[in-house]
Coordinates of C-alpha atoms in Angstrom, one line a residue:
Chain A
X1473 CA -18.8 40.4 -66.5
X1474 CA -15.6 41.1 -64.7
X1475 CA -12.3 40.6 -66.5
X1476 CA -8.7 41.5 -65.9
X1477 CA -6.1 41.5 -68.8
X1478 CA -2.4 41.6 -68.4
X1479 CA -1.2 41.5 -71.9
X1480 CA 2.5 41.2 -71.1
X1481 CA 3.2 37.6 -70.3
X1482 CA 6.9 38.0 -69.7
X1483 CA 9.2 41.0 -69.4
X1484 CA 13.0 41.0 -69.0
X1485 CA 14.9 44.1 -68.0
X1486 CA 18.4 44.8 -66.9
X1487 CA 18.9 46.0 -63.4
X1488 CA 18.3 49.8 -62.8
X1489 CA 16.0 50.0 -65.8
X1490 CA 12.4 51.3 -65.2
X1491 CA 9.6 48.9 -66.1
X1492 CA 5.8 49.3 -66.4
X1493 CA 3.4 46.4 -66.0
X1494 CA 0.1 46.9 -67.7
X1495 CA -3.3 46.0 -66.3
X1496 CA -6.7 46.6 -68.1
X1497 CA -9.9 45.7 -66.4
X1498 CA -13.6 45.3 -67.3
X1499 CA -16.6 45.7 -65.0
X1500 CA -20.1 47.2 -65.1
X1501 CA -19.9 48.1 -61.4
X1502 CA -19.4 51.8 -60.6
X1503 CA -17.9 50.8 -57.2
X1504 CA -14.9 48.4 -57.5
X1505 CA -11.5 47.9 -56.1
X1506 CA -8.2 47.1 -57.8
X1507 CA -5.2 45.4 -56.4
X1508 CA -1.6 44.4 -57.2
X1509 CA 0.1 41.3 -55.8
X1510 CA 3.7 40.1 -56.1
X1511 CA 4.5 36.4 -56.2
X1512 CA 8.2 35.7 -55.8
X1513 CA 9.7 32.3 -56.5
X1514 CA 8.8 31.2 -52.9
X1515 CA 5.2 31.1 -54.1
X1516 CA 3.4 33.3 -51.6
X1517 CA 1.3 36.2 -52.9
X1518 CA 2.3 39.5 -51.3
X1519 CA -0.2 42.3 -51.3
X1520 CA 1.2 45.6 -52.8
X1521 CA -1.6 48.1 -53.2
X1522 CA -5.4 48.6 -53.2
X1523 CA -7.2 51.3 -55.1
X1524 CA -10.9 52.1 -55.1
X1525 CA -12.8 53.3 -58.2
X1526 CA -13.4 56.8 -56.8
X1527 CA -9.8 57.6 -56.1
X1528 CA -7.8 58.2 -59.3
X1529 CA -4.9 59.7 -57.6
X1530 CA -1.6 58.1 -58.6
X1531 CA 0.4 56.6 -55.8
X1532 CA 4.1 56.3 -55.1
X1533 CA 5.7 54.0 -52.6
X1534 CA 9.5 54.0 -52.8
X1535 CA 10.5 52.7 -56.2
X1536 CA 6.9 51.6 -56.9
X1537 CA 4.2 53.8 -58.5
X1538 CA 0.7 53.1 -59.8
X1539 CA -1.2 55.0 -62.4
X1540 CA -5.0 54.5 -62.3
X1541 CA -7.0 55.8 -65.3
X1542 CA -10.7 55.2 -65.4
X1543 CA -11.0 56.6 -68.9
X1544 CA -8.9 53.7 -70.2
X1545 CA -9.8 51.2 -67.5
X1546 CA -6.2 50.7 -66.7
X1547 CA -4.2 50.4 -63.5
X1548 CA -0.6 50.2 -64.5
X1549 CA 2.3 49.5 -62.2
X1550 CA 5.8 51.0 -62.6
X1551 CA 9.0 49.9 -60.9
X1552 CA 11.7 52.5 -61.0
X1553 CA 15.4 51.5 -61.0
X1554 CA 14.5 47.8 -60.9
X1555 CA 16.5 45.4 -58.8
X1556 CA 17.0 41.6 -59.0
X1557 CA 14.8 41.1 -56.0
X1558 CA 11.9 42.5 -58.1
X1559 CA 12.0 39.4 -60.2
X1560 CA 8.6 37.8 -59.6
X1561 CA 5.2 37.2 -61.2
X1562 CA 2.9 40.2 -60.7
X1563 CA -0.9 39.8 -60.6
X1564 CA -3.5 42.6 -61.0
X1565 CA -6.9 41.8 -59.5
X1566 CA -10.4 43.3 -59.5
X1567 CA -13.1 43.1 -56.8
X1568 CA -16.7 44.2 -57.3
X1569 CA -20.1 43.5 -55.7
X1570 CA -21.5 41.9 -58.9
X1571 CA -19.0 39.1 -58.5
X1572 CA -19.9 38.4 -54.9
X1573 CA -17.0 40.5 -53.8
X1574 CA -14.5 37.8 -54.8
X1575 CA -11.4 38.7 -56.7
X1576 CA -10.9 38.3 -60.5
X1577 CA -7.2 37.9 -61.1
X1578 CA -5.3 38.7 -64.3
X1579 CA -3.1 36.0 -65.8
X1580 CA 0.0 37.6 -64.3
X1581 CA 3.2 39.1 -65.8
X1582 CA 6.5 37.4 -65.1
X1583 CA 9.2 40.0 -64.6
X1584 CA 12.9 39.0 -64.8
X1585 CA 15.4 41.5 -63.7
X1586 CA 18.9 40.6 -64.9
X1587 CA 22.0 41.7 -63.1
Chain B
X76 CA 2.2 41.1 -41.5
X77 CA -0.5 38.5 -42.3
X78 CA -0.9 35.6 -40.1
X79 CA -2.2 32.8 -42.3
X80 CA -0.7 29.4 -42.2
X81 CA -0.8 26.3 -44.4
X82 CA 0.4 22.8 -43.8
X83 CA 2.0 20.8 -45.2
X84 CA 4.1 23.1 -47.5
X85 CA 4.9 20.1 -49.8
X86 CA 3.2 16.8 -50.2
X87 CA 3.9 13.9 -52.5
X88 CA 1.2 11.2 -52.3
X89 CA 0.1 8.3 -54.3
X90 CA -3.1 8.0 -56.4
X91 CA -6.2 7.1 -54.5
X92 CA -5.1 8.5 -51.1
X93 CA -7.3 10.8 -49.1
X94 CA -5.6 14.1 -48.2
X95 CA -6.5 17.2 -46.2
X96 CA -4.7 20.5 -46.7
X97 CA -4.8 22.7 -43.6
X98 CA -5.3 26.4 -43.5
X99 CA -5.6 28.6 -40.4
X100 CA -5.6 32.3 -39.9
X101 CA -5.4 34.3 -36.7
X102 CA -6.7 37.6 -38.0
X103 CA -10.4 36.9 -37.2
X104 CA -11.3 37.3 -40.9
X105 CA -14.7 36.2 -42.0
X106 CA -14.0 35.3 -45.5
X107 CA -11.6 32.6 -46.5
X108 CA -10.7 31.2 -50.0
X109 CA -8.9 28.3 -51.7
X110 CA -7.2 28.9 -55.0
X111 CA -5.5 26.4 -57.3
X112 CA -2.5 27.5 -59.3
X113 CA 0.1 25.9 -61.5
X114 CA 3.3 27.7 -60.5
X115 CA 3.4 31.2 -61.8
X116 CA 0.2 30.8 -63.7
X117 CA -3.3 32.1 -63.3
X118 CA -5.1 31.6 -60.0
X119 CA -8.4 29.8 -60.0
X120 CA -10.9 30.1 -57.2
X121 CA -12.1 26.7 -56.2
X122 CA -13.9 27.3 -52.8
X123 CA -14.7 30.2 -50.5
X124 CA -16.5 30.8 -47.3
X125 CA -18.3 33.9 -45.8
X126 CA -18.0 32.6 -42.3
X127 CA -18.7 29.6 -40.0
X128 CA -20.9 27.0 -41.6
X129 CA -20.7 28.8 -45.0
X130 CA -19.0 27.1 -48.0
X131 CA -19.4 28.0 -51.7
X132 CA -17.9 26.6 -54.9
X133 CA -15.7 28.9 -56.9
X134 CA -15.2 29.3 -60.7
X135 CA -13.1 26.2 -61.2
X136 CA -14.8 22.9 -60.8
X137 CA -13.0 20.9 -58.2
X138 CA -13.4 17.4 -56.8
X139 CA -12.2 18.8 -53.4
X140 CA -14.5 19.7 -50.5
X141 CA -14.1 22.2 -47.7
X142 CA -15.5 22.8 -44.3
X143 CA -15.7 25.9 -42.0
X144 CA -16.5 24.8 -38.4
X145 CA -14.4 27.5 -36.8
X146 CA -13.7 31.0 -38.0
X147 CA -9.9 30.5 -38.1
X148 CA -9.8 27.1 -39.8
X149 CA -10.7 26.2 -43.5
X150 CA -9.4 22.8 -44.4
X151 CA -9.6 21.4 -48.0
X152 CA -10.0 17.6 -48.5
X153 CA -9.5 15.4 -51.5
X154 CA -11.2 12.0 -51.0
X155 CA -9.2 10.3 -53.7
X156 CA -6.1 12.0 -55.1
X157 CA -5.3 11.8 -58.8
X158 CA -2.3 13.0 -60.9
X159 CA -4.6 15.7 -62.3
X160 CA -4.7 17.2 -58.8
X161 CA -1.0 18.0 -58.9
X162 CA -0.8 21.7 -58.4
X163 CA -0.2 24.5 -55.8
X164 CA -3.0 25.2 -53.5
X165 CA -3.2 28.7 -51.9
X166 CA -5.4 29.7 -49.0
X167 CA -6.4 33.3 -48.4
X168 CA -8.5 35.3 -46.0
X169 CA -10.0 38.8 -45.9
X170 CA -12.5 41.0 -44.1
X171 CA -16.0 40.5 -45.5
X172 CA -16.2 43.6 -47.7
X173 CA -14.9 43.7 -51.2
X174 CA -12.7 46.7 -50.4
X175 CA -10.4 44.6 -48.3
X176 CA -7.3 42.9 -49.6
X177 CA -6.9 39.2 -49.4
X178 CA -3.9 37.8 -47.4
X179 CA -2.4 34.6 -48.7
X180 CA -0.7 31.7 -47.0
X181 CA 2.5 30.2 -48.3
X182 CA 0.8 27.5 -50.3
X183 CA 0.9 23.8 -50.4
X184 CA 2.6 22.2 -53.4
X185 CA 0.8 18.9 -54.0
X186 CA 2.2 16.1 -56.2
X187 CA 0.1 13.0 -56.9
X188 CA 2.1 10.1 -58.4

């Protein structure tokens, strides 16, 4: 079975603080892909990153960074020096062949960045 | 920049009406999807398609139907709208392989009164 857990339902931080959003996944597949999406108040989901199960290198893109650890089945997302525009709901997702290559989304974490 | 479009963006309609939510993409993607989501909440896959003439039901049982006559077009139809159908409907598309990200449209916010 495939499952994605985002234990943090809501997080509030003050602008310029760093914040980490947790994502824990379950799959029996050895080949799988992990994704993060951002959903601002406008409602559209914006793709942020894709990572495959064979690439455990961490990635940094501007103020965003991702930490993938297969040993703990986690794919955490850190925003450095948060800004008000980062306020959104963030979804982690898993795709694997055993699920027909469809996505399993986590329940999302609502991030509020206060000025 | 993803090119996937949904119309209408907002729809308020009375109970019992038939409605069709439109979704089109210009990226030539094989796979397309419909998700139902209460604002900011979990996404539920209700339909997907591998390509022309392919339609599959998702995890969440839905009274809606879909069709895929053209690669770029994946409309969703509700024959008789009910208040329980009030939600946001998101359309997405991707390349066929699981390694490819899904690109989402702006969504249709449906309210059934």
